mmCIF file of C-alpha atoms in Angstrom:
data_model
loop_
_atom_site.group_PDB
_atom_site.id
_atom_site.type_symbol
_atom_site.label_atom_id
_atom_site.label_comp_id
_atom_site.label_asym_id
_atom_site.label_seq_id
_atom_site.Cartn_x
_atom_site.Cartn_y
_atom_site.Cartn_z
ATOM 1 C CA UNK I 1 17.814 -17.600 28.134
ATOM 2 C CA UNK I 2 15.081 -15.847 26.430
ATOM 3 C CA UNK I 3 16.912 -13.243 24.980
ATOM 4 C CA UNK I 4 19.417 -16.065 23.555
ATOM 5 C CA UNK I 5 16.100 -17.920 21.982
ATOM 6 C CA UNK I 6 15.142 -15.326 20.592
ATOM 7 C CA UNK I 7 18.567 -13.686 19.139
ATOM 8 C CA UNK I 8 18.705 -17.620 17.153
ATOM 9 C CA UNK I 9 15.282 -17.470 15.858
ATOM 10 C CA UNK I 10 15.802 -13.879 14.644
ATOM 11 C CA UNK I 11 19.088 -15.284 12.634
ATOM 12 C CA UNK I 12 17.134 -17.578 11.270
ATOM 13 C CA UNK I 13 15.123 -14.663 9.175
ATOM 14 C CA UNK I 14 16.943 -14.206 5.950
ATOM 15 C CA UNK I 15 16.037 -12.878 2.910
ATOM 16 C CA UNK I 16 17.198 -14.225 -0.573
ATOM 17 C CA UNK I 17 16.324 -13.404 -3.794
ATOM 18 C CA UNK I 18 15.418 -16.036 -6.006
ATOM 19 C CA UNK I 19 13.506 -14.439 -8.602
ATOM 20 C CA UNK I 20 14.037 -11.157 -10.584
ATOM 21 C CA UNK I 21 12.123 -9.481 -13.448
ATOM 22 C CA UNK I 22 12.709 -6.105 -15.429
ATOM 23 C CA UNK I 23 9.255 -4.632 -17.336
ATOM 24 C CA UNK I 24 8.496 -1.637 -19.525
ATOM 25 C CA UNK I 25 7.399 0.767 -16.967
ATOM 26 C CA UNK I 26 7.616 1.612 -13.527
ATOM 27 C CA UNK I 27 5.730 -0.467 -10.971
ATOM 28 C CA UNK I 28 2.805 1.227 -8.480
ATOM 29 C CA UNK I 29 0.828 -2.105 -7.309
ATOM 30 C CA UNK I 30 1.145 -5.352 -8.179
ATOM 31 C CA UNK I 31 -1.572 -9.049 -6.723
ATOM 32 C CA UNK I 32 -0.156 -12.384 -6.908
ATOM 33 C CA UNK I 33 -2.523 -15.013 -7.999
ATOM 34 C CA UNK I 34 -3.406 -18.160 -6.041
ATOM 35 C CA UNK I 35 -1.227 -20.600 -7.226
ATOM 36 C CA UNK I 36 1.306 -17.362 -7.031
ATOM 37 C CA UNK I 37 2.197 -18.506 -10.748
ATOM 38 C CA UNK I 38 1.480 -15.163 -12.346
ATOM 39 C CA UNK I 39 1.013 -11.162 -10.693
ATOM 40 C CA UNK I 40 -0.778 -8.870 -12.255
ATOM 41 C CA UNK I 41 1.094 -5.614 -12.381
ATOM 42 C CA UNK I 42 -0.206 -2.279 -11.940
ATOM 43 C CA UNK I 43 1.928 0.616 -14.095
ATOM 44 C CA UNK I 44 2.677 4.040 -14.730
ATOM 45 C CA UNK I 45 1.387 3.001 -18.744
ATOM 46 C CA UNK I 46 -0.782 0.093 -18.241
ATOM 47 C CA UNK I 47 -1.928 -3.407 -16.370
ATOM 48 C CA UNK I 48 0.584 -6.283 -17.442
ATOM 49 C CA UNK I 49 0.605 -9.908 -16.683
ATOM 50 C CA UNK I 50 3.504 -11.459 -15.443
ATOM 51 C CA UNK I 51 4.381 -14.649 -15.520
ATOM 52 C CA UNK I 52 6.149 -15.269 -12.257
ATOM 53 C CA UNK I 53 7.995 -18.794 -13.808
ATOM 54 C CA UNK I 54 9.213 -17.485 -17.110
ATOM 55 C CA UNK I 55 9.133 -14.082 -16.736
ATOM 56 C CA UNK I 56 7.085 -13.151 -20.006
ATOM 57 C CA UNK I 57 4.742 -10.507 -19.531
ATOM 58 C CA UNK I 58 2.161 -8.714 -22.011
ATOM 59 C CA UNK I 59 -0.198 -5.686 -21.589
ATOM 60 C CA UNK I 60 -3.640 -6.367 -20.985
ATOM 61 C CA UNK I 61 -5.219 -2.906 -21.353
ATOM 62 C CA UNK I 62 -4.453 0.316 -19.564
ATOM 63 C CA UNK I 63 -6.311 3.258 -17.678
ATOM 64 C CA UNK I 64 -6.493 6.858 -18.538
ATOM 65 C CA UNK I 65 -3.336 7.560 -16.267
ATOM 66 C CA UNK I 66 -0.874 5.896 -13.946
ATOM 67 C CA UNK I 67 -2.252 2.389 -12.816
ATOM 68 C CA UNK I 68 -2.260 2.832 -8.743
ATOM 69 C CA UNK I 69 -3.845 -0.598 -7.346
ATOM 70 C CA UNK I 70 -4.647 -4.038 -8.510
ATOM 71 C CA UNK I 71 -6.642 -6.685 -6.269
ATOM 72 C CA UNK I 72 -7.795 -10.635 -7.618
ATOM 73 C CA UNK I 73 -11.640 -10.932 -7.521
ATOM 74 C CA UNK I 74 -11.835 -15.002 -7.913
ATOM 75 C CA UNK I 75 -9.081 -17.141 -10.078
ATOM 76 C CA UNK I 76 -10.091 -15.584 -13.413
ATOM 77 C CA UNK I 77 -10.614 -11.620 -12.578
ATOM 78 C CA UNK I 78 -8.841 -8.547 -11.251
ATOM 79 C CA UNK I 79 -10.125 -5.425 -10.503
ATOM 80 C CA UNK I 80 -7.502 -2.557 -10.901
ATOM 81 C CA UNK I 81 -7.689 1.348 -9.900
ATOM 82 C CA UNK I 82 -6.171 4.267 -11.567
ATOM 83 C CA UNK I 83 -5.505 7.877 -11.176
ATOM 84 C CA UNK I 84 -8.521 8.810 -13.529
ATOM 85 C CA UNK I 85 -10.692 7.548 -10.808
ATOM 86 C CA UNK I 86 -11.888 4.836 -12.565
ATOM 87 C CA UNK I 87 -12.123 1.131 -11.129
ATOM 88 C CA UNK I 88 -11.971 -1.603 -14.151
ATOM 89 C CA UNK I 89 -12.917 -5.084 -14.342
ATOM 90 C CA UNK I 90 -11.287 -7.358 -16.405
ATOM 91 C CA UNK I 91 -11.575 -10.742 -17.388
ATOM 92 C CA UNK I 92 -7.960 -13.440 -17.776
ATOM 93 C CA UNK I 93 -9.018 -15.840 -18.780
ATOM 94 C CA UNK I 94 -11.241 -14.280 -22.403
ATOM 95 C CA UNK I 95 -8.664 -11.160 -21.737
ATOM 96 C CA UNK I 96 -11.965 -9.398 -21.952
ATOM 97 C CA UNK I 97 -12.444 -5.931 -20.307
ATOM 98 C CA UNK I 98 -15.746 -6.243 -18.432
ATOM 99 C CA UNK I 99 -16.262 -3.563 -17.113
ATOM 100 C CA UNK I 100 -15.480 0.217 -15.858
ATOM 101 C CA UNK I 101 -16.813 2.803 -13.231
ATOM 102 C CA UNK I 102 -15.879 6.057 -12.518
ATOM 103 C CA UNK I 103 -15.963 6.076 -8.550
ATOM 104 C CA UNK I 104 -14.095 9.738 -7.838
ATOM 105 C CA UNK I 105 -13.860 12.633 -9.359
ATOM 106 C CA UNK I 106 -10.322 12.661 -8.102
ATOM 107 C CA UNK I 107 -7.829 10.009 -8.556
ATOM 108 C CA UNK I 108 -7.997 6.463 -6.392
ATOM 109 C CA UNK I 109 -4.864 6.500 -4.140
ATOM 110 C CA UNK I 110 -5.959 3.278 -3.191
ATOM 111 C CA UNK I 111 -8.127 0.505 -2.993
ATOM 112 C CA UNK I 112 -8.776 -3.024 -2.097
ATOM 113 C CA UNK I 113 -11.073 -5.975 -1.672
ATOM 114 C CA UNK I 114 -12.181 -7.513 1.349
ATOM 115 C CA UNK I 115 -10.699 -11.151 1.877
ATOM 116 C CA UNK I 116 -14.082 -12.631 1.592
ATOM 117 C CA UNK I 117 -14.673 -11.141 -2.123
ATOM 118 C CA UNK I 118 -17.837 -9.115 -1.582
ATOM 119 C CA UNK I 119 -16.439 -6.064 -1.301
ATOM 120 C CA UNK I 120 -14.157 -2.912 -3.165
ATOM 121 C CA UNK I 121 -13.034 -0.280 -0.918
ATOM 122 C CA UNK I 122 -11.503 2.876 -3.240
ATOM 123 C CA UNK I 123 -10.117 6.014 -1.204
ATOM 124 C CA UNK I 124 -9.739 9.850 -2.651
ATOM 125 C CA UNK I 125 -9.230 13.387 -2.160
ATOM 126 C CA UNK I 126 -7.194 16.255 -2.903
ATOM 127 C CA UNK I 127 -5.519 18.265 -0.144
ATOM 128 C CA UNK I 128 -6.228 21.814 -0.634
ATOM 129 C CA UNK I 129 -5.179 24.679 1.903
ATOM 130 C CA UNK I 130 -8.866 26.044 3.303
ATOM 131 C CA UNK I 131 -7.666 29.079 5.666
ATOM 132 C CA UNK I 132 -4.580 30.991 6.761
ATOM 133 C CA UNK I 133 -3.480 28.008 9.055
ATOM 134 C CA UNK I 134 -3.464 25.679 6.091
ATOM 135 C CA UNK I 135 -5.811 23.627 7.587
ATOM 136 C CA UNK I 136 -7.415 21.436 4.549
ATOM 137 C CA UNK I 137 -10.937 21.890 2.695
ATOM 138 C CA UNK I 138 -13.885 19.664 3.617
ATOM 139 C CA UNK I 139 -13.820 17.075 1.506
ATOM 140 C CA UNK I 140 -15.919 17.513 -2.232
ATOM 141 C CA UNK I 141 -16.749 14.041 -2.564
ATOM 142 C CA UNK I 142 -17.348 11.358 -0.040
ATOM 143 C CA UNK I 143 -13.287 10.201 0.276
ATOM 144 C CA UNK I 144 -14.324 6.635 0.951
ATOM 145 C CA UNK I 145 -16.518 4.486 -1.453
ATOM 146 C CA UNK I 146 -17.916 1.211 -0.901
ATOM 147 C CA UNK I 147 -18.412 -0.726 -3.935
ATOM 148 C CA UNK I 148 -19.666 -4.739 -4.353
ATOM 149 C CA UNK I 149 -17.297 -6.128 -5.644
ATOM 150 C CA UNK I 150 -19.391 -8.965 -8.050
ATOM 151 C CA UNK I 151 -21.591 -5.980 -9.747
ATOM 152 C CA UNK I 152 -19.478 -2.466 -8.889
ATOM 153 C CA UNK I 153 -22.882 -1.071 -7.117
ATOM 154 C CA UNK I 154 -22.522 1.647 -4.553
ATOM 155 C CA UNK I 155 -22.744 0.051 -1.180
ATOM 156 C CA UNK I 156 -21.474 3.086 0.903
ATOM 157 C CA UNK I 157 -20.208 6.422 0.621
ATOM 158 C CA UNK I 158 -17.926 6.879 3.854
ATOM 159 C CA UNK I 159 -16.545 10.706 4.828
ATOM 160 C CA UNK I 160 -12.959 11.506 5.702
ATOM 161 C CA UNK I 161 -10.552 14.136 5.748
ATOM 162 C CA UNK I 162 -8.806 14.796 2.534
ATOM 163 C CA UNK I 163 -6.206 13.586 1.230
ATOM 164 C CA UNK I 164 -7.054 9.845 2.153
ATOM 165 C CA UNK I 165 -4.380 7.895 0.687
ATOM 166 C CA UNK I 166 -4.797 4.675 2.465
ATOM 167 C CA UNK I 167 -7.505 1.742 2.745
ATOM 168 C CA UNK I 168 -7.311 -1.720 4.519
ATOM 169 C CA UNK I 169 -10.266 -4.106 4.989
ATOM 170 C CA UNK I 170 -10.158 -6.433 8.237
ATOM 171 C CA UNK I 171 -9.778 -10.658 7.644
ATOM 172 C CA UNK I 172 -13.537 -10.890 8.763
ATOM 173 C CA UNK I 173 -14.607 -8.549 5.957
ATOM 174 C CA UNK I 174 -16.565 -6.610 8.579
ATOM 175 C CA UNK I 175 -14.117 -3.433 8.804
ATOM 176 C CA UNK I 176 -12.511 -0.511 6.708
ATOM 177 C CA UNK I 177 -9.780 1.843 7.444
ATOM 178 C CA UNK I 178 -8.452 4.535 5.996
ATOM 179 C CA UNK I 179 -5.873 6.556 6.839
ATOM 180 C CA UNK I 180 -5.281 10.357 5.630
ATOM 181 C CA UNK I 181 -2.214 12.953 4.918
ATOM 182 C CA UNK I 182 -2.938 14.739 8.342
ATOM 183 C CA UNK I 183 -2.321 11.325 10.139
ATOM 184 C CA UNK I 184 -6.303 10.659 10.864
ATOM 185 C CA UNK I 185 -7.253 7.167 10.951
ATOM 186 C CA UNK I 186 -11.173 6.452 10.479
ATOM 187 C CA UNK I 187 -12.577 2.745 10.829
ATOM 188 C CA UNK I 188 -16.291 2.186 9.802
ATOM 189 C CA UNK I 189 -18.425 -0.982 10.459
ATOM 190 C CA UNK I 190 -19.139 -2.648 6.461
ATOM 191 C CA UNK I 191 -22.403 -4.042 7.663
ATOM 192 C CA UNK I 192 -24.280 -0.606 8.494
ATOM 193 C CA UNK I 193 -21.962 1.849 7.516
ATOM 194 C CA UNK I 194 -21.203 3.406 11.339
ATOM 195 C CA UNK I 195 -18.010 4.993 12.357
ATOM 196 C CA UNK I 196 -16.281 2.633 14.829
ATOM 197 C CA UNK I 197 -13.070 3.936 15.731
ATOM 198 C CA UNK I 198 -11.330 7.573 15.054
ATOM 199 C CA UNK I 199 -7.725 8.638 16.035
ATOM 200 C CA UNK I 200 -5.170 10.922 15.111
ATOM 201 C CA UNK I 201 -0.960 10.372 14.703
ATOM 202 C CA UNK I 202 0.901 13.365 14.101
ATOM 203 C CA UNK I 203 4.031 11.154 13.712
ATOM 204 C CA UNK I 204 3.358 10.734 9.675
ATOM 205 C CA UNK I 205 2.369 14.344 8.546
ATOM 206 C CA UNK I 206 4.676 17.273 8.498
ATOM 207 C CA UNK I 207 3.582 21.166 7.427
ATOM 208 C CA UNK I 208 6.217 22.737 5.289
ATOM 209 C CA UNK I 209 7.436 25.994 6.654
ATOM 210 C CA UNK I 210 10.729 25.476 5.199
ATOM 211 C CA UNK I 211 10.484 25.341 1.215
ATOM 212 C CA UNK I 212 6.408 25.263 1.190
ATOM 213 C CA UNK I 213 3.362 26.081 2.981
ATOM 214 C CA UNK I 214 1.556 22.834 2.608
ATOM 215 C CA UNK I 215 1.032 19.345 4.939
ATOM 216 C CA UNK I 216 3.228 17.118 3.542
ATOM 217 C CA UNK I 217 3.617 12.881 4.279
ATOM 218 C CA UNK I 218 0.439 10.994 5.615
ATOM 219 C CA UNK I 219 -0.027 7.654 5.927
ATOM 220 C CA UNK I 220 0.552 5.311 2.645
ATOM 221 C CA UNK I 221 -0.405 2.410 4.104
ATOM 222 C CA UNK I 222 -2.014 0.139 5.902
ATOM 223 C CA UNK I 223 -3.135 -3.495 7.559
ATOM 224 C CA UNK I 224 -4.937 -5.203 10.099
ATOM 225 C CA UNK I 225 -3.271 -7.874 12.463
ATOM 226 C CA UNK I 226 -4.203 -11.338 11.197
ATOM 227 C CA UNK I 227 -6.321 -11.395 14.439
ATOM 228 C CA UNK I 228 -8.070 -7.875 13.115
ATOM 229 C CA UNK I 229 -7.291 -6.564 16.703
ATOM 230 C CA UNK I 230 -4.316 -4.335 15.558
ATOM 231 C CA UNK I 231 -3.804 -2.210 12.748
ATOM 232 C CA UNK I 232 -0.504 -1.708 11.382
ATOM 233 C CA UNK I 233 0.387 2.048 9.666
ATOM 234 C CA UNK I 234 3.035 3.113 7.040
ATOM 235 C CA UNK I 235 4.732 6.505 6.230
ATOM 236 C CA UNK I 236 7.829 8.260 7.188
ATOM 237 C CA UNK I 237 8.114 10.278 10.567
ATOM 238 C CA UNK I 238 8.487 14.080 11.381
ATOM 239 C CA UNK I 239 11.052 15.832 8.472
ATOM 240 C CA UNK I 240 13.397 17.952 9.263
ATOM 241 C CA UNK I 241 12.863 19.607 5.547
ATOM 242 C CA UNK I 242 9.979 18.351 4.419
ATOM 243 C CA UNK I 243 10.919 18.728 0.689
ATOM 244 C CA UNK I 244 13.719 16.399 1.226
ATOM 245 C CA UNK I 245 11.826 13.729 2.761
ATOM 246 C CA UNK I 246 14.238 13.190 5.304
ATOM 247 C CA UNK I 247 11.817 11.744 7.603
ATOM 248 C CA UNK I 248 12.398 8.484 9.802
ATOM 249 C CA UNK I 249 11.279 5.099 7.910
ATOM 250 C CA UNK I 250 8.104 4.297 10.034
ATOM 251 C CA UNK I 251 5.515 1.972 10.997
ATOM 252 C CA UNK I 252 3.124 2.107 13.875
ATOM 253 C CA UNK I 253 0.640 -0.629 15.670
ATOM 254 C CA UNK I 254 -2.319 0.408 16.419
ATOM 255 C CA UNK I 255 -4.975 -1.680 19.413
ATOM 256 C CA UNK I 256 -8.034 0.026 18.129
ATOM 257 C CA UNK I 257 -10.666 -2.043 19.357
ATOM 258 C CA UNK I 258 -9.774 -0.412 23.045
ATOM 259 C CA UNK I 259 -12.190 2.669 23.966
ATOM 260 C CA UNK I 260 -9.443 4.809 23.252
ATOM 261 C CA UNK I 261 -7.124 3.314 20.289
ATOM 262 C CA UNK I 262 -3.263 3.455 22.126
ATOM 263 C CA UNK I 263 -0.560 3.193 19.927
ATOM 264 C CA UNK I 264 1.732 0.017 21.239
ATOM 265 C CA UNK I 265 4.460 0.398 18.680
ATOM 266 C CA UNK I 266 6.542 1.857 16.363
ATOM 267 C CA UNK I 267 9.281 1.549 14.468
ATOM 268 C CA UNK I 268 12.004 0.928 17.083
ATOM 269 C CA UNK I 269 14.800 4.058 17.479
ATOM 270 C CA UNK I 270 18.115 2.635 15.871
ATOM 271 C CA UNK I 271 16.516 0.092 13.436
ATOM 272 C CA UNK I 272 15.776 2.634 10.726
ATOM 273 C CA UNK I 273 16.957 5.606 7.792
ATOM 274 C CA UNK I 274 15.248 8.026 6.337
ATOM 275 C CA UNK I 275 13.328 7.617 3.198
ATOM 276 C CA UNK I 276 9.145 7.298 2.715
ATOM 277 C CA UNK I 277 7.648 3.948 3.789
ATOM 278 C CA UNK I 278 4.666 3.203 0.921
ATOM 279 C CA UNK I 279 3.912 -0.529 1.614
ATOM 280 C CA UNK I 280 3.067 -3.192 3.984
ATOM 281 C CA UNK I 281 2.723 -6.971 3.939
ATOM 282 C CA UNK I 282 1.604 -9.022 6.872
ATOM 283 C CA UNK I 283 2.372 -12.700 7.052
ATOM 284 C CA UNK I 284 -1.282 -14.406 7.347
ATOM 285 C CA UNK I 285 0.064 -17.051 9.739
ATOM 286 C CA UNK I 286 3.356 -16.301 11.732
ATOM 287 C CA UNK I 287 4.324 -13.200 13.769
ATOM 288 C CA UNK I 288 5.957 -10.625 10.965
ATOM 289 C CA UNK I 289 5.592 -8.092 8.627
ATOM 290 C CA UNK I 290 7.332 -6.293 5.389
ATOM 291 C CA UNK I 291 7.647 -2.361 4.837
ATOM 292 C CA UNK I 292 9.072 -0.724 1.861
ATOM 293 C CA UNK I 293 9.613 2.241 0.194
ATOM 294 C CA UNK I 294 11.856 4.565 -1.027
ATOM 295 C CA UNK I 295 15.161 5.012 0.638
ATOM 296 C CA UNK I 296 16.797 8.638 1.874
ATOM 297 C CA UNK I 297 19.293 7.539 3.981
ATOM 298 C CA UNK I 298 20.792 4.649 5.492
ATOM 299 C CA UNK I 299 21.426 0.901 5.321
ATOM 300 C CA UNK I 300 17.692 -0.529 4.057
ATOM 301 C CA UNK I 301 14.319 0.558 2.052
ATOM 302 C CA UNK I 302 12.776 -3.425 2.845
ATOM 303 C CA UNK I 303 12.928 -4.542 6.146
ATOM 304 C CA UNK I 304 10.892 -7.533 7.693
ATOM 305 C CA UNK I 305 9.740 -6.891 11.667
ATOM 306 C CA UNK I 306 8.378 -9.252 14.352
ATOM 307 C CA UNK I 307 4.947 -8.540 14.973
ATOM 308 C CA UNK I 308 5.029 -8.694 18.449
ATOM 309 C CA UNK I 309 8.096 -7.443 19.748
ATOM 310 C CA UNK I 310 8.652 -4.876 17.320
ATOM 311 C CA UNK I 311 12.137 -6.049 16.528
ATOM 312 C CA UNK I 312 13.721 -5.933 12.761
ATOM 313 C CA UNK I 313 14.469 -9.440 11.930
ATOM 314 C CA UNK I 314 16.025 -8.480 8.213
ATOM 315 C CA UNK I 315 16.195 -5.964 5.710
ATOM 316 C CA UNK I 316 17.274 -4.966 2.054
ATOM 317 C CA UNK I 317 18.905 -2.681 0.133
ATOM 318 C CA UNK I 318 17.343 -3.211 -3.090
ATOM 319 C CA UNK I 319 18.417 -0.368 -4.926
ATOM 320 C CA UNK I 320 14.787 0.698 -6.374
ATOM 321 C CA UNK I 321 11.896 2.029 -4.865
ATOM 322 C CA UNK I 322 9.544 -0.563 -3.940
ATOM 323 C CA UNK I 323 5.766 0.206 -3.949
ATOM 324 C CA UNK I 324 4.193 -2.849 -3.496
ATOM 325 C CA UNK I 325 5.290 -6.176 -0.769
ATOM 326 C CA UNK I 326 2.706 -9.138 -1.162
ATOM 327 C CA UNK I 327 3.052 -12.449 0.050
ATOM 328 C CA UNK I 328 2.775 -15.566 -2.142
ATOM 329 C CA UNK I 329 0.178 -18.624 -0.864
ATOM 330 C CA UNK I 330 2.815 -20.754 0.807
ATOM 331 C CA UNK I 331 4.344 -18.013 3.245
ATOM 332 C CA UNK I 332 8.070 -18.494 2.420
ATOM 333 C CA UNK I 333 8.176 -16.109 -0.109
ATOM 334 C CA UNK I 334 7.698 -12.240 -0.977
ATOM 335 C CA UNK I 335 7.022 -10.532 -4.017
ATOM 336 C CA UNK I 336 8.295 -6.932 -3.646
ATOM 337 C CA UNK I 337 7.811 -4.691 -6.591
ATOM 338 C CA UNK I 338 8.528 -0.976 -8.148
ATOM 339 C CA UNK I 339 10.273 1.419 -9.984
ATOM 340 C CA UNK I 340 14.172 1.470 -10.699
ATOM 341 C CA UNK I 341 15.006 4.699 -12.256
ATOM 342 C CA UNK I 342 13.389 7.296 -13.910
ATOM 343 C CA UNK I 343 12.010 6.999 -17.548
ATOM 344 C CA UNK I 344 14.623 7.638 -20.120
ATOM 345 C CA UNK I 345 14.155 7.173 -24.305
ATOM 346 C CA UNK I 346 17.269 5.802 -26.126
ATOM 347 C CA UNK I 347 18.257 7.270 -29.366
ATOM 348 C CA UNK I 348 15.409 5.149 -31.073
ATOM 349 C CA UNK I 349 12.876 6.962 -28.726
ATOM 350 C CA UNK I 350 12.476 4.226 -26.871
ATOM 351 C CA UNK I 351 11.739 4.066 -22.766
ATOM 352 C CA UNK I 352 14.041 1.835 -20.757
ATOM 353 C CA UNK I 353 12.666 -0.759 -18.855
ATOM 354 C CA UNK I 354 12.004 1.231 -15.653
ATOM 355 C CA UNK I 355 9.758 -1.663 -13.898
ATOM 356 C CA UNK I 356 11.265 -4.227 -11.454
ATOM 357 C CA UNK I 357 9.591 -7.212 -9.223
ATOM 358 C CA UNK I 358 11.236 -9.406 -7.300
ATOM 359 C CA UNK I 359 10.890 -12.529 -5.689
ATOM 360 C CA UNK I 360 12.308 -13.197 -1.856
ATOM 361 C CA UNK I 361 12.727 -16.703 0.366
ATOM 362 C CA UNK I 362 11.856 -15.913 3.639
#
């Protein structure tokens, strides 16, 4: 009988697209606002707003390279991240840019701001082979910075092993993780700055020996259970040629608040391709989660999962790489957003549009 419950409920998951938008350039991070009217869309050549009703967007300003997060700060203001390592503040509603920090010396991979609006978490680093085993360089910057989020001032420097492409800050505001390319999670405590938890996965790095001599993967991203008491990771699993990115689509759930963090589950054996898994969305109220990404091989690159058993409830073959899932405020929809194709000029030198969100019914 439980089985049979649960087989209905899980046919009851469907997505359905009900929205669908083409823009000038290739999508790397996109926020929803409130009222999940308009997104603000990270690029590869600039931050554009998008109207999510009538689909007319504009471009509000750009960074000095590829655009590679974007988080709301309040109804009025984002606060986007770049591959110059720059963090900038701008202003909707005057379409005023207020301001702009240089925060690495290396690009931002990521960053994001904590739900209660006082903080910016930005992650960095450059993997760079530092002996004959490949293992990487100590980092030359702190990898982690901790900004406020109202004023941009330094609140902590944080350490890590570089790369660190992945940041997450817990509902109560009072955590950070960041996750690595060697699979090395770090958690530190926002109030004081301490290392909390530490833990390495193999399951999202591999080292190259085929085509390169280099680690290759890590995880792309990351998110804490609504509770805070898990924390869910993205990437793709072991290659068997690296250079391919042949690697199983993967997530993993982390308890990390135990005195050892355990792993309790992954991406279940049958329920997924190949292809690198850069995004995760966790529904703030019911028992699921989104991962995307780019697909390799097989049937889906979007798939929606139960929470607790692990189980794939749906999944999508959307034909572009998606590289950013967010849900909207009322829960029964899902922006997914990315890059279709690769950047090609016309015969009047012009760039197709390359840039694609969606909106899903859940």
């Amino acid at each position: 009988a439980r089985l049979w419950s649960d087989a209905v409920d899980m046919e009851k998951i469907e997505l359905k697209r009900t929205k669908e938008f083409d823009l000038p350039s290739g999508v790397l991070a996109a926020a929803v606002s409130a009222d999940s009217k308009q997104a603000v869309v990270g690029c590869l050549h600039g931050v554009y707003r998008l109207n999510l009703e009538s689909g007319e967007h504009d471009r509000l300003y750009q960074h000095d390279s590829y655009v590679s997060s974007v988080a709301w700060l309040g109804e009025h203001r984002v606060i986007t991240a770049g591959y110059d390592g720059e963090l900038r503040w701008f202003d909707l509603a005057t379409n005023t840019l207020v301001q702009r920090q240089k925060v690495h010396q290396f690009w931002s991979w990521d960053m994001t701001v904590s739900p209660d609006q006082m903080y910016v978490a930005s992650v960095t680093g450059q993997y760079l082979a530092g002996g004959y085993k490949y293992e990487p360089q100590a980092e030359k910057e702190p990898s982690i910075r901790i900004l406020s989020a109202a004023t941009g001032e330094l609140v902590w420097s944080l350490p890590h092993v570089p790369s660190v492409q992945s940041v997450a800050i817990s509902p109560d505001s009072k955590w950070v993780a960041a996750g690595n390319l060697m699979g090395e999670v770090r958690i530190y405590n926002l109030d004081d700055g301490s290392l909390e938890a530490q833990w390495t996965t193999p399951d999202f790095t591999s080292w190259g020996v085929i085509k390169s001599h280099c680690y290759l993967g890590g995880i792309f991203s990351m998110k804490f259970s609504p509770d805070g008491e898990q924390l869910l990771l993205a990437g793709m699993g072991p290659m068997r040629d690296p250079m391919a990115g042949n690697g199983k689509q993967l997530w993993q759930r982390w308890a990390w608040r135990a005195n050892e963090p355990a792993k309790v589950d992954q991406t279940h054996d049958g329920e997924a391709g190949e292809g690198l898994m850069e995004t995760l969305a966790v529904h703030p109220e019911t028992s699921h989660f989104l991962m995307g990404g780019r697909l390799r091989g097989g049937d889906w690159n979007a798939a929606l999962f139960d929470h607790d058993s692990g189980s794939r409830l749906a999944s999508l073959k959307t034909g572009y790489r998606v590289t950013e899932a967010s849900y909207l405020a009322d829960g029964k929809h899902v922006l997914l957003a990315g890059a279709k194709s690769q950047p090609k000029k016309n015969k009047k030198g012009k760039f197709n549009d390359f840039g694609r969100v969606e909106v899903y019914s859940v």
